[in-house]
């Protein structure tokens, strides 16, 4: 985190540094701080889809479910082949009780990237938040 802070001292408009610092904060479980960094990264670089995606996932972790789902839907609308957000949207919609829309997004997500069937990959490689992984697990186990 100190390295990203140094980069941001030199260039306070470096979206990648905010995004990477958000990843580091998320890795430490500091989700509120991660939300702020992801939002700043996305605001500085509006087409930085993964900054906005990580923002949505961090929002979900902090209990801001409605805003997380709204952000996910906007990303899927703008980038229909964005498997990560289709899978995340699937999980969030399933937990909210919207099974039909969840399943529709799931078929699109899996058609684009089958790794989202693997919870270990989602948790440890893609590094979704614990709440998002739990939501996907509920979908995959039909709970």
XYZ file of N, CA and C in Angstrom:
429
model
N 0.836 -1.198 0.000
C 0.000 0.000 0.000
C 0.876 1.254 0.000
N 1.988 1.179 0.705
C 2.891 2.333 0.758
C 3.391 2.704 -0.635
N 3.667 1.699 -1.457
C 4.133 1.982 -2.823
C 3.067 2.716 -3.629
N 1.811 2.296 -3.485
C 0.726 2.963 -4.209
C 0.523 4.378 -3.681
N 0.669 4.553 -2.368
C 0.566 5.899 -1.800
C 1.630 6.815 -2.403
N 2.835 6.281 -2.575
C 3.932 7.068 -3.156
C 3.607 7.445 -4.605
N 3.108 6.480 -5.376
C 2.717 6.765 -6.764
C 1.664 7.866 -6.790
N 0.705 7.792 -5.872
C -0.378 8.773 -5.854
C 0.092 10.144 -5.375
N 1.156 10.175 -4.586
C 1.760 11.469 -4.234
C 2.332 12.129 -5.487
N 2.947 11.311 -6.327
C 3.566 11.822 -7.555
C 2.532 12.147 -8.629
N 1.480 11.330 -8.697
C 0.425 11.530 -9.700
C -0.925 11.190 -9.076
N -1.601 12.183 -8.518
C -2.880 11.924 -7.845
C -4.024 11.550 -8.790
N -3.760 11.512 -10.092
C -4.782 11.124 -11.066
C -4.488 9.774 -11.702
N -3.688 8.950 -11.045
C -3.314 7.634 -11.572
C -4.385 6.605 -11.197
N -5.282 6.345 -12.132
C -6.396 5.426 -11.869
C -5.907 4.026 -11.526
N -4.873 3.560 -12.207
C -4.355 2.210 -11.939
C -3.818 2.099 -10.521
N -3.168 3.146 -10.031
C -2.644 3.116 -8.661
C -3.785 3.049 -7.649
N -4.848 3.811 -7.883
C -6.015 3.722 -6.987
C -6.614 2.317 -7.027
N -6.739 1.773 -8.235
C -7.311 0.432 -8.372
C -6.454 -0.601 -7.647
N -5.153 -0.544 -7.872
C -4.260 -1.516 -7.233
C -4.229 -1.346 -5.722
N -4.287 -0.108 -5.246
C -4.352 0.104 -3.797
C -5.674 -0.432 -3.254
N -6.739 -0.271 -4.020
C -8.026 -0.858 -3.626
C -7.925 -2.366 -3.514
N -7.236 -2.999 -4.474
C -7.029 -4.452 -4.400
C -6.272 -4.828 -3.132
N -5.245 -4.057 -2.802
C -4.456 -4.344 -1.601
C -5.305 -4.179 -0.339
N -6.098 -3.132 -0.291
C -6.964 -2.908 0.872
C -8.023 -4.001 0.978
N -8.570 -4.405 -0.153
C -9.541 -5.504 -0.147
C -8.884 -6.776 0.369
N -7.661 -7.027 -0.054
C -6.930 -8.202 0.409
C -6.709 -8.203 1.906
N -6.672 -7.017 2.505
C -6.536 -6.894 3.955
C -7.892 -6.927 4.659
N -8.967 -6.996 3.879
C -10.304 -6.993 4.462
C -10.830 -5.603 4.776
N -10.167 -4.574 4.293
C -10.593 -3.197 4.517
C -11.479 -2.769 3.345
N -12.703 -3.284 3.352
C -13.587 -3.137 2.198
C -14.099 -1.718 1.999
N -14.328 -0.985 3.083
C -14.787 0.398 2.922
C -13.728 1.244 2.217
N -12.473 1.065 2.606
C -11.384 1.799 1.951
C -11.228 1.344 0.504
N -11.430 0.061 0.256
C -11.354 -0.453 -1.113
C -12.442 0.179 -1.977
N -13.657 0.289 -1.435
C -14.750 0.936 -2.172
C -14.322 2.331 -2.619
N -13.752 3.089 -1.702
C -13.351 4.466 -2.019
C -12.293 4.498 -3.118
N -11.298 3.613 -3.026
C -10.246 3.606 -4.046
C -10.770 3.147 -5.401
N -11.603 2.113 -5.413
C -12.168 1.650 -6.683
C -13.033 2.738 -7.317
N -13.803 3.430 -6.492
C -14.656 4.487 -7.030
C -13.811 5.607 -7.633
N -12.751 5.983 -6.939
C -11.867 7.026 -7.463
C -11.239 6.584 -8.782
N -10.769 5.341 -8.832
C -10.170 4.818 -10.070
C -11.173 4.866 -11.217
N -12.396 4.430 -10.949
C -13.423 4.407 -11.990
C -13.829 5.818 -12.411
N -13.855 6.740 -11.458
C -14.193 8.124 -11.793
C -13.096 8.778 -12.639
N -11.838 8.456 -12.326
C -10.717 9.016 -13.090
C -10.630 8.429 -14.498
N -11.020 7.166 -14.636
C -10.940 6.473 -15.933
C -12.270 5.750 -16.169
N -13.272 6.454 -16.677
C -14.620 5.880 -16.813
C -14.707 4.583 -17.619
N -13.751 4.331 -18.505
C -13.771 3.091 -19.285
C -12.951 1.974 -18.646
N -12.474 2.172 -17.432
C -11.696 1.174 -16.688
C -12.704 0.204 -16.061
N -13.130 -0.764 -16.868
C -14.231 -1.652 -16.473
C -13.927 -2.438 -15.203
N -12.700 -2.911 -15.035
C -12.407 -3.709 -13.846
C -12.403 -2.868 -12.576
N -12.089 -1.589 -12.671
C -12.200 -0.725 -11.494
C -13.661 -0.626 -11.076
N -14.536 -0.446 -12.049
C -15.970 -0.357 -11.749
C -16.496 -1.711 -11.269
N -16.001 -2.797 -11.838
C -16.424 -4.138 -11.410
C -16.002 -4.405 -9.969
N -14.767 -4.083 -9.644
C -14.309 -4.293 -8.274
C -15.034 -3.377 -7.301
N -15.394 -2.202 -7.752
C -16.223 -1.289 -6.966
C -17.552 -1.964 -6.628
N -18.189 -2.568 -7.624
C -19.470 -3.247 -7.401
C -19.322 -4.400 -6.413
N -18.275 -5.184 -6.563
C -18.054 -6.329 -5.672
C -17.770 -5.854 -4.250
N -17.005 -4.782 -4.112
C -16.729 -4.232 -2.779
C -17.996 -3.635 -2.167
N -18.808 -2.977 -2.976
C -20.094 -2.479 -2.480
C -20.930 -3.629 -1.927
N -20.966 -4.728 -2.652
C -21.736 -5.891 -2.206
C -21.220 -6.373 -0.850
N -19.917 -6.412 -0.701
C -19.315 -6.860 0.554
C -19.709 -5.951 1.719
N -19.839 -4.657 1.466
C -20.158 -3.709 2.534
C -21.665 -3.565 2.760
N -22.452 -4.407 2.110
C -23.893 -4.401 2.337
C -24.663 -3.405 1.497
N -24.003 -2.760 0.571
C -24.663 -1.792 -0.309
C -25.168 -2.519 -1.556
N -26.070 -3.460 -1.314
C -26.506 -4.403 -2.336
C -27.183 -3.727 -3.524
N -28.095 -2.811 -3.261
C -28.826 -2.172 -4.362
C -27.874 -1.420 -5.289
N -26.934 -0.680 -4.714
C -25.966 0.062 -5.536
C -25.035 -0.897 -6.270
N -24.667 -1.995 -5.607
C -23.812 -3.003 -6.253
C -24.519 -3.587 -7.472
N -25.770 -3.981 -7.308
C -26.532 -4.572 -8.416
C -26.729 -3.552 -9.537
N -27.025 -2.310 -9.177
C -27.192 -1.270 -10.198
C -25.898 -1.104 -11.002
N -24.764 -1.092 -10.314
C -23.471 -0.947 -10.987
C -23.193 -2.148 -11.879
N -23.489 -3.352 -11.383
C -23.289 -4.564 -12.184
C -24.147 -4.528 -13.445
N -25.417 -4.150 -13.288
C -26.312 -4.090 -14.449
C -25.818 -3.070 -15.473
N -25.339 -1.937 -14.999
C -24.811 -0.921 -15.920
C -23.593 -1.439 -16.674
N -22.725 -2.168 -15.977
C -21.544 -2.734 -16.641
C -21.936 -3.778 -17.680
N -22.893 -4.628 -17.339
C -23.344 -5.661 -18.278
C -24.017 -5.012 -19.493
N -24.731 -3.939 -19.263
C -25.363 -3.229 -20.380
C -24.288 -2.635 -21.302
N -23.251 -2.056 -20.711
C -22.189 -1.425 -21.507
C -21.255 -2.457 -22.130
N -20.984 -3.533 -21.380
C -20.059 -4.584 -21.833
C -20.761 -5.943 -21.735
N -21.609 -6.291 -22.700
C -22.413 -7.515 -22.592
C -21.599 -8.804 -22.524
N -20.343 -8.759 -22.920
C -19.512 -9.969 -22.882
C -18.581 -9.988 -21.662
N -18.894 -9.204 -20.648
C -18.091 -9.111 -19.427
C -18.534 -10.227 -18.477
N -17.899 -11.382 -18.617
C -18.296 -12.579 -17.863
C -18.253 -12.356 -16.360
N -17.255 -11.641 -15.881
C -17.106 -11.414 -14.445
C -18.349 -10.746 -13.864
N -18.838 -9.721 -14.523
C -20.010 -9.019 -14.003
C -21.287 -9.806 -14.226
N -21.356 -10.587 -15.284
C -22.535 -11.440 -15.459
C -22.603 -12.489 -14.351
N -21.458 -13.049 -13.977
C -21.431 -14.042 -12.902
C -21.754 -13.391 -11.559
N -21.190 -12.227 -11.299
C -21.474 -11.519 -10.045
C -22.945 -11.121 -9.976
N -23.471 -10.639 -11.089
C -24.879 -10.259 -11.136
C -25.766 -11.474 -10.907
N -25.390 -12.608 -11.467
C -26.110 -13.856 -11.221
C -26.227 -14.111 -9.730
N -25.093 -14.062 -9.038
C -25.057 -14.361 -7.605
C -25.910 -13.378 -6.813
N -25.749 -12.100 -7.100
C -26.486 -11.076 -6.359
C -27.990 -11.186 -6.601
N -28.381 -11.397 -7.850
C -29.808 -11.519 -8.168
C -30.415 -12.764 -7.541
N -29.663 -13.859 -7.515
C -30.152 -15.102 -6.921
C -30.483 -14.885 -5.449
N -29.570 -14.271 -4.730
C -29.775 -14.026 -3.298
C -30.967 -13.092 -3.077
N -31.190 -12.173 -4.005
C -32.323 -11.248 -3.907
C -33.650 -11.912 -4.287
N -33.600 -13.153 -4.778
C -34.817 -13.868 -5.132
C -35.244 -13.713 -6.579
N -34.392 -13.170 -7.404
C -34.709 -12.966 -8.815
C -34.065 -14.090 -9.636
N -34.621 -15.294 -9.481
C -34.017 -16.482 -10.085
C -33.975 -16.441 -11.609
N -35.024 -15.982 -12.243
C -35.064 -15.973 -13.705
C -33.966 -15.126 -14.315
N -33.828 -13.909 -13.827
C -32.789 -13.021 -14.351
C -31.399 -13.544 -13.979
N -31.292 -14.143 -12.789
C -30.006 -14.721 -12.368
C -29.587 -15.825 -13.333
N -30.505 -16.735 -13.631
C -30.171 -17.854 -14.518
C -29.834 -17.375 -15.926
N -30.533 -16.369 -16.399
C -30.249 -15.820 -17.724
C -28.823 -15.270 -17.789
N -28.420 -14.535 -16.772
C -27.055 -14.000 -16.733
C -26.032 -15.109 -16.581
N -26.393 -16.157 -15.844
C -25.459 -17.267 -15.635
C -25.121 -17.965 -16.945
N -26.130 -18.235 -17.759
C -25.870 -18.918 -19.029
C -24.946 -18.080 -19.912
N -25.131 -16.785 -19.899
C -24.233 -15.910 -20.660
C -22.827 -15.932 -20.062
N -22.724 -15.861 -18.738
C -21.409 -15.840 -18.073
C -20.622 -17.104 -18.364
N -21.262 -18.247 -18.199
C -20.577 -19.532 -18.375
C -20.217 -19.761 -19.839
N -21.053 -19.261 -20.740
C -20.717 -19.349 -22.155
C -19.470 -18.542 -22.498
N -19.220 -17.506 -21.724
C -18.046 -16.655 -21.951
C -16.814 -17.140 -21.194
N -17.015 -17.694 -19.987
C -15.875 -18.098 -19.149
C -16.349 -19.118 -18.111
N -16.021 -20.371 -18.330
C -16.509 -21.448 -17.456
C -15.820 -21.483 -16.091
N -14.774 -20.701 -15.881
C -14.073 -20.722 -14.588
C -14.962 -20.264 -13.438
N -16.027 -19.539 -13.742
C -16.897 -19.046 -12.679
C -17.680 -20.164 -11.993
N -17.628 -21.376 -12.527
C -18.219 -22.539 -11.854
C -17.365 -22.992 -10.675
N -16.122 -22.564 -10.638
C -15.132 -23.007 -9.649
C -15.006 -21.962 -8.537
N -15.619 -22.244 -7.386
C -15.597 -21.287 -6.281
C -14.182 -20.993 -5.796
N -13.316 -21.999 -5.825
C -11.936 -21.779 -5.391
C -11.257 -20.759 -6.304
N -11.476 -20.879 -7.605
C -10.903 -19.921 -8.551
C -11.461 -18.519 -8.297
N -12.775 -18.441 -8.111
C -13.418 -17.147 -7.890
C -12.876 -16.482 -6.618
N -12.678 -17.285 -5.569
C -12.226 -16.737 -4.286
C -10.736 -16.419 -4.259
N -9.909 -17.280 -4.858
C -8.463 -17.151 -4.664
C -7.683 -16.635 -5.868
N -8.256 -16.749 -7.053
C -7.574 -16.221 -8.236
C -8.222 -14.894 -8.638
N -9.518 -14.921 -8.886
C -10.230 -13.680 -9.227
C -10.360 -12.780 -7.994
N -10.404 -13.369 -6.831
C -10.435 -12.667 -5.539
C -11.676 -11.812 -5.342
N -12.835 -12.442 -5.558
C -14.077 -11.780 -5.197
C -14.139 -11.634 -3.688
N -14.992 -10.750 -3.225
C -15.182 -10.562 -1.786
C -15.869 -11.791 -1.189
N -15.693 -12.024 0.120
C -16.341 -13.184 0.752
C -17.860 -13.210 0.562
N -18.513 -12.070 0.672
C -19.969 -12.037 0.508
C -20.377 -12.399 -0.914
N -19.599 -11.960 -1.894
C -19.901 -12.262 -3.293
C -19.678 -13.741 -3.571
N -18.600 -14.315 -3.017
C -18.331 -15.749 -3.176
C -19.454 -16.553 -2.530
N -19.888 -16.137 -1.356
C -20.981 -16.823 -0.663
C -22.268 -16.777 -1.486
N -22.539 -15.637 -2.095
C -23.734 -15.513 -2.934
C -23.646 -16.446 -4.137
N -22.472 -16.530 -4.757
C -22.308 -17.442 -5.894
C -22.456 -18.891 -5.441
N -21.935 -19.206 -4.276
C -22.082 -20.567 -3.756
C -23.555 -20.911 -3.553
N -24.339 -19.966 -3.067
C -25.780 -20.196 -2.900
C -26.431 -20.482 -4.246
N -26.022 -19.756 -5.268
C -26.564 -20.010 -6.598
C -26.159 -21.396 -7.086
N -24.877 -21.711 -6.978
C -24.373 -22.984 -7.505
C -24.959 -24.194 -6.781
N -25.319 -24.016 -5.512
C -25.899 -25.121 -4.736
C -27.420 -24.999 -4.638
N -27.974 -24.035 -5.372
C -29.428 -23.809 -5.435
C -30.040 -23.579 -4.057
N -29.364 -22.767 -3.252
C -29.878 -22.447 -1.903
C -30.378 -21.026 -1.850
